[in-house]
PDB file of C-alpha atoms in Angstrom:
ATOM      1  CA  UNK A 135     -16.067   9.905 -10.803  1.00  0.00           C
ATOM      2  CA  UNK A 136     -12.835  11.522 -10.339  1.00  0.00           C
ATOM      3  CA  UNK A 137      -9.909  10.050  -7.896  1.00  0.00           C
ATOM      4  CA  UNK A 138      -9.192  11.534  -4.984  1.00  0.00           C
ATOM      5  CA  UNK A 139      -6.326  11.039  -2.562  1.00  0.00           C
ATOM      6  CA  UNK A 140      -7.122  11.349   1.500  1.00  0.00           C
ATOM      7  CA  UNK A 141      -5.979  10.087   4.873  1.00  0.00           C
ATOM      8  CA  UNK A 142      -7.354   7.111   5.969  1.00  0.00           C
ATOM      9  CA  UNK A 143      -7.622   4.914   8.724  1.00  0.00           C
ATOM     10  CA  UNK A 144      -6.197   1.392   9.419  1.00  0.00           C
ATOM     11  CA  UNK A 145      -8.454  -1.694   7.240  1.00  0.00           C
ATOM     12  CA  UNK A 146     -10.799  -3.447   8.450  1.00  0.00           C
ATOM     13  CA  UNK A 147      -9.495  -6.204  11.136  1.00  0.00           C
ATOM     14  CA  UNK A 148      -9.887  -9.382   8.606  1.00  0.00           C
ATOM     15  CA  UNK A 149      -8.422 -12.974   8.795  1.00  0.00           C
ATOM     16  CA  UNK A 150      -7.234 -14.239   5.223  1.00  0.00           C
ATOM     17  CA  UNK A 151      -9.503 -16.708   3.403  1.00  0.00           C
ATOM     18  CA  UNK A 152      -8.676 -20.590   3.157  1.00  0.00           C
ATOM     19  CA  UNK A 153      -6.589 -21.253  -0.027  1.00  0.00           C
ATOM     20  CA  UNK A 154      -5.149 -17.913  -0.642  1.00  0.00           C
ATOM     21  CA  UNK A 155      -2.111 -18.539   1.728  1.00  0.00           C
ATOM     22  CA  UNK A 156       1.108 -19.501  -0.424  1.00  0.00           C
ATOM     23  CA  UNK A 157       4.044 -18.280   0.002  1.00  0.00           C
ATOM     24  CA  UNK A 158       5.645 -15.684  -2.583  1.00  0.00           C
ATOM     25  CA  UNK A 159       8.162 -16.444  -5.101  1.00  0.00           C
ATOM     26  CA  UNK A 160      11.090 -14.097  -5.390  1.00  0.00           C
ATOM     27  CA  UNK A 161      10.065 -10.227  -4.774  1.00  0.00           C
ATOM     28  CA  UNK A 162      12.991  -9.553  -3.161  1.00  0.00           C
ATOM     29  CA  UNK A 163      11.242  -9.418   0.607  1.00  0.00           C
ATOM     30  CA  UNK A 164      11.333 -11.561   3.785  1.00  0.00           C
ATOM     31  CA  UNK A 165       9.770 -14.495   4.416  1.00  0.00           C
ATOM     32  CA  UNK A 166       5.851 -13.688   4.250  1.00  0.00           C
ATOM     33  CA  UNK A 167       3.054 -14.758   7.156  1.00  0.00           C
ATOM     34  CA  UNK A 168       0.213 -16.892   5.299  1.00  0.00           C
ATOM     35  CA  UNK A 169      -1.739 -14.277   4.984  1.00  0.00           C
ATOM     36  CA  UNK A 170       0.180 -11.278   3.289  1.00  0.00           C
ATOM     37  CA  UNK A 171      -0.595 -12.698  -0.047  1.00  0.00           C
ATOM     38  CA  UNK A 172       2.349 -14.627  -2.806  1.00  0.00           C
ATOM     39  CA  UNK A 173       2.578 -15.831  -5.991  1.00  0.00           C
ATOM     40  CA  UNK A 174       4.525 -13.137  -7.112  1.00  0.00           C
ATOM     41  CA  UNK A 175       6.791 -13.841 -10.257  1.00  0.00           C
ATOM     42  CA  UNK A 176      10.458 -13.316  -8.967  1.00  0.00           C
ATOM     43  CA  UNK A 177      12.615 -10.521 -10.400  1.00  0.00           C
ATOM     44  CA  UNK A 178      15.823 -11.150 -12.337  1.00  0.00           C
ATOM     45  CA  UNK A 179      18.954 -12.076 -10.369  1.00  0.00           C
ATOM     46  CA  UNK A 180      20.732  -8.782  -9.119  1.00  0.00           C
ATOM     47  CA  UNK A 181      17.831  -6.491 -10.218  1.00  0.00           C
ATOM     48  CA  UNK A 182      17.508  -3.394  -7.725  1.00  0.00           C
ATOM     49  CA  UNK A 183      15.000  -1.229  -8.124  1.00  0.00           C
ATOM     50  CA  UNK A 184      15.233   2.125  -9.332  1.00  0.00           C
ATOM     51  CA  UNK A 185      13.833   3.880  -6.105  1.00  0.00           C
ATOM     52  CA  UNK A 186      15.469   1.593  -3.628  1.00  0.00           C
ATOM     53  CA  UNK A 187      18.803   2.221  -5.727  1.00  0.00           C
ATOM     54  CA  UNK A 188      18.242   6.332  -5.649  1.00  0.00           C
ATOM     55  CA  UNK A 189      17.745   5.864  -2.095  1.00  0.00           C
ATOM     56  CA  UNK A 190      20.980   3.849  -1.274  1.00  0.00           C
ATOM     57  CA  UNK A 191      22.737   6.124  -3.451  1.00  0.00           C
ATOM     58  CA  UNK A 192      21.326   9.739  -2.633  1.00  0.00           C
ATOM     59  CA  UNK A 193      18.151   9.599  -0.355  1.00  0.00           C
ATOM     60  CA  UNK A 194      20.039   7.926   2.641  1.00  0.00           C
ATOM     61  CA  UNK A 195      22.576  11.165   2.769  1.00  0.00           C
ATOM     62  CA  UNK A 196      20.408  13.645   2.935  1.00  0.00           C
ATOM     63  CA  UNK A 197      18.249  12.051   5.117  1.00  0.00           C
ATOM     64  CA  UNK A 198      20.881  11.090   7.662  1.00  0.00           C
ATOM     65  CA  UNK A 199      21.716  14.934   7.040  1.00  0.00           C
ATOM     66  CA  UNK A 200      18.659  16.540   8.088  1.00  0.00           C
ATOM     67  CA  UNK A 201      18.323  14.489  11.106  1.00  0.00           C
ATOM     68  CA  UNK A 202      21.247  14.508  11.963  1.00  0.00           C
ATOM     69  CA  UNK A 203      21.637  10.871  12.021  1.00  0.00           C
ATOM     70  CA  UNK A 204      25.583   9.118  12.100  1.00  0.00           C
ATOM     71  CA  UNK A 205      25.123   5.868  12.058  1.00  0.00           C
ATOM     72  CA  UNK A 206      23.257   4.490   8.775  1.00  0.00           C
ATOM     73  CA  UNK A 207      21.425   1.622  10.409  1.00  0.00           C
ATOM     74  CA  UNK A 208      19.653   3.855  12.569  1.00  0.00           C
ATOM     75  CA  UNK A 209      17.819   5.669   9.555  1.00  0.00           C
ATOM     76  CA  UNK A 210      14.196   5.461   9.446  1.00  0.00           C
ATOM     77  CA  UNK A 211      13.311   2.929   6.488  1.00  0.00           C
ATOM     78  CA  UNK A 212      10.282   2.192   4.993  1.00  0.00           C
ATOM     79  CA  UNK A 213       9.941  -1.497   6.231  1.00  0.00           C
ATOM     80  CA  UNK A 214       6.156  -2.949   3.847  1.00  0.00           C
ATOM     81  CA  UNK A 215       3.238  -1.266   2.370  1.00  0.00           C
ATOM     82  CA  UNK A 216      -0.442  -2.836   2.709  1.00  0.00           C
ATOM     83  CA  UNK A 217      -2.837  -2.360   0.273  1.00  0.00           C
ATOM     84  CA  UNK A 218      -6.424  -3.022   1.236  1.00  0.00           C
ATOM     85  CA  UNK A 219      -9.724  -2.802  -0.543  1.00  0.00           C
ATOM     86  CA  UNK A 220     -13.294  -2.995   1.178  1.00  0.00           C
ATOM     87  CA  UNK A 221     -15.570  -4.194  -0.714  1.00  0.00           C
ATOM     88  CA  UNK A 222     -18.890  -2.548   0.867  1.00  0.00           C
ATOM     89  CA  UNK A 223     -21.969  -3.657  -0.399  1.00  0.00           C
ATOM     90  CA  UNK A 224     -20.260  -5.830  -3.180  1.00  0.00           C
ATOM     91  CA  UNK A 225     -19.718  -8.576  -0.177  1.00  0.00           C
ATOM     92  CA  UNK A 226     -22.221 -10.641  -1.603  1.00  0.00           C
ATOM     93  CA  UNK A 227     -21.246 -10.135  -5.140  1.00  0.00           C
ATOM     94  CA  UNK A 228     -18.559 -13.065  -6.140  1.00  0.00           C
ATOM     95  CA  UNK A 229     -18.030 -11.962  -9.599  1.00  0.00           C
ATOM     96  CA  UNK A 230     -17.084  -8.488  -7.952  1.00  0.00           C
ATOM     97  CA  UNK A 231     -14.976 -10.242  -5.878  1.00  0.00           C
ATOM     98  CA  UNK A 232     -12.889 -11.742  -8.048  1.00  0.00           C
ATOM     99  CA  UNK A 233     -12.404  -8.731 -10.442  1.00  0.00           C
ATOM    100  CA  UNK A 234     -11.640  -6.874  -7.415  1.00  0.00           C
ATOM    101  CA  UNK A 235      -8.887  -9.329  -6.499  1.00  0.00           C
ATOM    102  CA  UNK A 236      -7.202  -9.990 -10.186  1.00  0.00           C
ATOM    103  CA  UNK A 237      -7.319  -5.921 -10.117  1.00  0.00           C
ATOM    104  CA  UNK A 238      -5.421  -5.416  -6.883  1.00  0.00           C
ATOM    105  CA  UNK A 239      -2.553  -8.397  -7.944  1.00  0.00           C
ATOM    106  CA  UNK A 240      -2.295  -6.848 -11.218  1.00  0.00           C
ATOM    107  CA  UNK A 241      -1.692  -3.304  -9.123  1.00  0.00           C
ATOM    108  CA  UNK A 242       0.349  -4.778  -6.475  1.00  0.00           C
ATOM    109  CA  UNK A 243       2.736  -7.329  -8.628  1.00  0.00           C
ATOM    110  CA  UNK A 244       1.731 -10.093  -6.248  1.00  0.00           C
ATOM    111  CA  UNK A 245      -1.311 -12.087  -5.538  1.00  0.00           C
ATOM    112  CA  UNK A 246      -4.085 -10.207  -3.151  1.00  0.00           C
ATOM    113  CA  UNK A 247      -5.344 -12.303  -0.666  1.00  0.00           C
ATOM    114  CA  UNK A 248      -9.350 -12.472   0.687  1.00  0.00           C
ATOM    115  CA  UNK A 249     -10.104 -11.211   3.754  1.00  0.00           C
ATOM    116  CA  UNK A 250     -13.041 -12.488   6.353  1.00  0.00           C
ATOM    117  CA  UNK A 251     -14.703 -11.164   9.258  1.00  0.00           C
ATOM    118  CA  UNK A 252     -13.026 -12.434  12.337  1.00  0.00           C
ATOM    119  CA  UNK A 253     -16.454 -11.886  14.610  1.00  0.00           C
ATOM    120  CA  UNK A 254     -20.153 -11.278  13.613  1.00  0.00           C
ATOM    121  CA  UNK A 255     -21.525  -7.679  13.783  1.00  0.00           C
ATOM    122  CA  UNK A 256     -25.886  -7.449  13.394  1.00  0.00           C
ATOM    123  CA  UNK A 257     -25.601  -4.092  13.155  1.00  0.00           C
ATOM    124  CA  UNK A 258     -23.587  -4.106   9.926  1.00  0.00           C
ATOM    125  CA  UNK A 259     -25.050  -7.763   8.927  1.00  0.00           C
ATOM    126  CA  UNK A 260     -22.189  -8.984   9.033  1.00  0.00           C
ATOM    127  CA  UNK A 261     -21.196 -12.331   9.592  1.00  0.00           C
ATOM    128  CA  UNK A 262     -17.976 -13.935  11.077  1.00  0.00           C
ATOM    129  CA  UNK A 263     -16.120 -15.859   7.866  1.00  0.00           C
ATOM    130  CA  UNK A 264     -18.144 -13.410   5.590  1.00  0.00           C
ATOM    131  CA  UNK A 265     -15.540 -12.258   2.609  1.00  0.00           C
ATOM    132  CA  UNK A 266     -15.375  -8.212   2.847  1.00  0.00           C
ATOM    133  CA  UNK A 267     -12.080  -7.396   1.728  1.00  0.00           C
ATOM    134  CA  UNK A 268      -8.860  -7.761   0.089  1.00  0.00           C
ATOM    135  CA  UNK A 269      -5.166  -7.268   1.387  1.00  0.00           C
ATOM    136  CA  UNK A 270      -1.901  -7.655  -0.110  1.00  0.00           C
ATOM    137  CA  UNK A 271       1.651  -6.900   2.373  1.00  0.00           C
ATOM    138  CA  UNK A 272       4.699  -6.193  -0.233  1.00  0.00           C
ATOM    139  CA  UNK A 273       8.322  -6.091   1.498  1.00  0.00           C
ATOM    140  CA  UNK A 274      11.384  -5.581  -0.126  1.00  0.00           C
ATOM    141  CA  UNK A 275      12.396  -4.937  -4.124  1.00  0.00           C
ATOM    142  CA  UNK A 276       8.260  -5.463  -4.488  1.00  0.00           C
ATOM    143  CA  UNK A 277       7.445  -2.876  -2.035  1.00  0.00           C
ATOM    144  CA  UNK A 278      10.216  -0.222  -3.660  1.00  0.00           C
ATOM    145  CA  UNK A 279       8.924  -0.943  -7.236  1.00  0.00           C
ATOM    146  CA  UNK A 280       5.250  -0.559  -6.003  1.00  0.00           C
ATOM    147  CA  UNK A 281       6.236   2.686  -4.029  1.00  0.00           C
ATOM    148  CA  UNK A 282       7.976   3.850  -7.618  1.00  0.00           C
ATOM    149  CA  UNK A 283       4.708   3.548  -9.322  1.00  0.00           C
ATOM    150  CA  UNK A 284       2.776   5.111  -6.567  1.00  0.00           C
ATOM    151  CA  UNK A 285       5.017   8.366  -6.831  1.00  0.00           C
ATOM    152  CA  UNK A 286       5.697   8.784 -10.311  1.00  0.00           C
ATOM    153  CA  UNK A 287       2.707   7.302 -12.116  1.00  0.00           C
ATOM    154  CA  UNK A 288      -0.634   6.713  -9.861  1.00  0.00           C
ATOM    155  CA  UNK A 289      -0.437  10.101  -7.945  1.00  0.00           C
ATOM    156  CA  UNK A 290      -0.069  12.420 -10.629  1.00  0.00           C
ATOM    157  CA  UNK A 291      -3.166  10.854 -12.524  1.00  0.00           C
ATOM    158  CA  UNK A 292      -5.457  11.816  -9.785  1.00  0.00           C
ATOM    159  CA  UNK A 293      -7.914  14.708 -11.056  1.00  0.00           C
ATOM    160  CA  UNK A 294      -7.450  17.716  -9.059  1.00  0.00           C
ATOM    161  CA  UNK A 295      -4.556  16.435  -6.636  1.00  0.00           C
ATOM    162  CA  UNK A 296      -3.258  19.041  -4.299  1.00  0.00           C
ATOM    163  CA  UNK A 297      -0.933  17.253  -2.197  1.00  0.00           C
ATOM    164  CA  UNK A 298      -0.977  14.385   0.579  1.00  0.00           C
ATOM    165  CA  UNK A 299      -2.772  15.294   4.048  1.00  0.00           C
ATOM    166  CA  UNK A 300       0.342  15.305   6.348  1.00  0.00           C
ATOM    167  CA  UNK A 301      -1.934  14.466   9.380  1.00  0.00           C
ATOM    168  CA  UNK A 302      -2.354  10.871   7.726  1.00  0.00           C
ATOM    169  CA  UNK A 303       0.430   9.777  10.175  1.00  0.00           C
ATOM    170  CA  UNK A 304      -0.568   7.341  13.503  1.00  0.00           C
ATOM    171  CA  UNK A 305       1.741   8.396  16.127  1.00  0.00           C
ATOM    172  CA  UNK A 306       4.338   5.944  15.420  1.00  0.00           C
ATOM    173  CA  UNK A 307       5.464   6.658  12.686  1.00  0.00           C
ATOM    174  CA  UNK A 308       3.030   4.645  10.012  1.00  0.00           C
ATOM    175  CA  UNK A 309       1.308   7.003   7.213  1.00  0.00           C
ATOM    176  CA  UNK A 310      -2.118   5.974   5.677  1.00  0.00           C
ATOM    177  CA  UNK A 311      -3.732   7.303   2.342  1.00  0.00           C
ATOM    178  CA  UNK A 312      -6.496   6.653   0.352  1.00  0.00           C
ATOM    179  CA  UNK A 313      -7.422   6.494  -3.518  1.00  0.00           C
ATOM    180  CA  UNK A 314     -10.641   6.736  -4.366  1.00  0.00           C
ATOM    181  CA  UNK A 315     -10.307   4.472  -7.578  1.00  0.00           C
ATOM    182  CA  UNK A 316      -7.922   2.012  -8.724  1.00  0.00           C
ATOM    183  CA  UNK A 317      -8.026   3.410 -12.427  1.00  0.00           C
ATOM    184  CA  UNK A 318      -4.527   6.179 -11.832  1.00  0.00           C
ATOM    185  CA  UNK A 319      -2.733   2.385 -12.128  1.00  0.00           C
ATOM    186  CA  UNK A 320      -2.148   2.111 -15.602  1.00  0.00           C
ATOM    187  CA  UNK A 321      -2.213  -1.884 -15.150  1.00  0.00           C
ATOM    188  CA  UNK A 322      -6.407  -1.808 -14.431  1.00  0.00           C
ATOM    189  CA  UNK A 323      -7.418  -1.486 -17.947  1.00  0.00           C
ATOM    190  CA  UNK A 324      -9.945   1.500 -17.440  1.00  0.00           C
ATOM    191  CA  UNK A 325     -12.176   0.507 -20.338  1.00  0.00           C
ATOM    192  CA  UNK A 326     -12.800  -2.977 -18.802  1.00  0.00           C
ATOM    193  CA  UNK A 327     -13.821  -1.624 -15.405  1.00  0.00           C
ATOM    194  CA  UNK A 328     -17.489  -2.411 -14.969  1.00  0.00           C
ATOM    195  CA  UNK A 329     -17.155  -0.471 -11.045  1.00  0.00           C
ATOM    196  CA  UNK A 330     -14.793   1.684  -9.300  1.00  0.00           C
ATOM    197  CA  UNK A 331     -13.345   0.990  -6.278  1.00  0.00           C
ATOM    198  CA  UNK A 332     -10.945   2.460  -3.900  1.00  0.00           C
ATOM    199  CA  UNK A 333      -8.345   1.100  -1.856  1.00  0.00           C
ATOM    200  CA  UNK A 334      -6.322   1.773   1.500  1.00  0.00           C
ATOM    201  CA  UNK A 335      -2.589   1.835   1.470  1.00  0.00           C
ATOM    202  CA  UNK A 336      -0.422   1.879   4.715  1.00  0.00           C
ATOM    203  CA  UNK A 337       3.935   2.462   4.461  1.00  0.00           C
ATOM    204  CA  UNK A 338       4.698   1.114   7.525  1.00  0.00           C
ATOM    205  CA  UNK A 339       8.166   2.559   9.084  1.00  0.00           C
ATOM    206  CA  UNK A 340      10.976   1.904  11.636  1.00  0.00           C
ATOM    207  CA  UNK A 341      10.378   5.910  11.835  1.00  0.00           C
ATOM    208  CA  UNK A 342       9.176   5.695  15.721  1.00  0.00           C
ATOM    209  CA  UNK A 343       7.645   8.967  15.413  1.00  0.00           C
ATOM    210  CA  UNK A 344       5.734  11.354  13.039  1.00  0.00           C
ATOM    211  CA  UNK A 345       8.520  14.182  12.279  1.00  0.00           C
ATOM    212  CA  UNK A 346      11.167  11.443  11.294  1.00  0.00           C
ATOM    213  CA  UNK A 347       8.506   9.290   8.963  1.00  0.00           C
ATOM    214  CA  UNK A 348       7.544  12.799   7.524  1.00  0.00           C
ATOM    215  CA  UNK A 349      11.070  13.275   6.676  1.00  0.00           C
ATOM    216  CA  UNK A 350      11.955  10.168   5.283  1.00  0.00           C
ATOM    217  CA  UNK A 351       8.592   9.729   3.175  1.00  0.00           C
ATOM    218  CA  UNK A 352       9.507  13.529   1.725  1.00  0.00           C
ATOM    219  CA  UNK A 353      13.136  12.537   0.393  1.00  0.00           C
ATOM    220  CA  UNK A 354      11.378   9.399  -1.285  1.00  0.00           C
ATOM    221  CA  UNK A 355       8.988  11.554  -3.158  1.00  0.00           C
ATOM    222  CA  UNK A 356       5.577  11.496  -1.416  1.00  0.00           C
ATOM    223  CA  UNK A 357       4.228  14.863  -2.514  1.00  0.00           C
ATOM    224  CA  UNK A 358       2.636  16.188   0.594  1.00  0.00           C
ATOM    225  CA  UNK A 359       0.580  19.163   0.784  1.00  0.00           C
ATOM    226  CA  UNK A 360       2.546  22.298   2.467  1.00  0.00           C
ATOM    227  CA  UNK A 361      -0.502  24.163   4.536  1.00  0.00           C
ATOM    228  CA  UNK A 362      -0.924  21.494   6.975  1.00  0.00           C
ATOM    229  CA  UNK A 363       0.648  20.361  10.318  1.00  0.00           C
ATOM    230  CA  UNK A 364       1.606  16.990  10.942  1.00  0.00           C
TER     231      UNK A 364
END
């Protein structure tokens, strides 16, 4: 089935699973919470990555230029991205699980973390503690390199792409997309995958406000679709 990119909502509300809560090593971000996911190898001293460097270097200007911005610390800045997978009626499939997972840290550079029900729903038979998800928070040279990927490699692949829904934004500044499968990452070995499955991903901004994130997500690439308001 082809990939297709849309607006989606937040995930699912989901409290990490018991022994997935290390810290990360290196990446190049803040200090993690417990349940953003780690493990991630550590890049070479001094390495910037090529997006975050184009953005120091060019992206930054032009921004502060169109919004007519002085002072560079007040520049809206792309601050983590989550990625999130639900797993749907593969809940009660382990073996699904765990592809899912060594998919998404293979994806994301750093170990995805499993996600549980925090409450018990009978309408949805779900369960509180029941495993229905995957999440993985990347900050800093992790996030950039991630975003890099995104732009110039996993986008384009998508069959019959025709641009980002600009109404994916949340009020505040947040946009929210979805793939449809995690095969337009050229690190899931598409002849091994026994399922498709999509994922959520969320840039989270210091933006404040829709028009600002729009600009600042533009200069960094995000191809949005021109015949739609934000």
């Amino acid at each position: 089935m082809a990939a297709k990119a849309k607006a989606e909502g937040a995930a699912t509300a989901a409290a990490p699973a018991e022994g997935e809560e290390k810290k990360a090593k290196g990446g190049g971000g803040s200090k993690k919470k417990k349940d953003e996911g780690g493990e991630a190898l550590p890049f070479p001293a001094g390495y910037v990555p090529r997006l975050k460097k184009r953005f120091d270097e060019q992206i930054a200007a032009a921004l502060a230029s169109e919004l007519k911005i002085e002072n560079k610390l007040a520049l809206p800045r792309v601050e983590k991205v989550i990625i999130s997978m639900g797993l749907g009626k593969a809940i009660a499939e382990k073996p699904r699980l765990e592809a899912a997972q060594k998919e998404l840290t293979a994806i994301a550079g750093q170990k995805a973390v499993i996600c549980k029900a925090k409450k018990s729903v009978s309408n949805f038979k779900l369960r509180e503690g029941m495993e229905i998800g995957l999440k993985v928070t990347l900050r800093g040279n992790r996030m950039w390199e991630f975003l890099d990927r995104l732009i110039m490699v996993a986008i384009p692949r998508v069959k019959d792409f025709r641009g980002l829904n600009p109404k994916g934004f949340d009020g505040r500044g947040n946009y929210s997309m979805g793939l449809t499968e995690q095969t337009v990452f050229p690190e899931v070995d598409a002849a091994a995958v026994t399922f498709h499955q999509g994922m959520n991903i969320t840039l989270v901004t210091s933006a404040g406000s829709n028009e600002k994130a729009f600009a600042l997500l533009k200069h960094i690439g995000m191809p949005f679709r021109t015949d739609d308001k934000k």
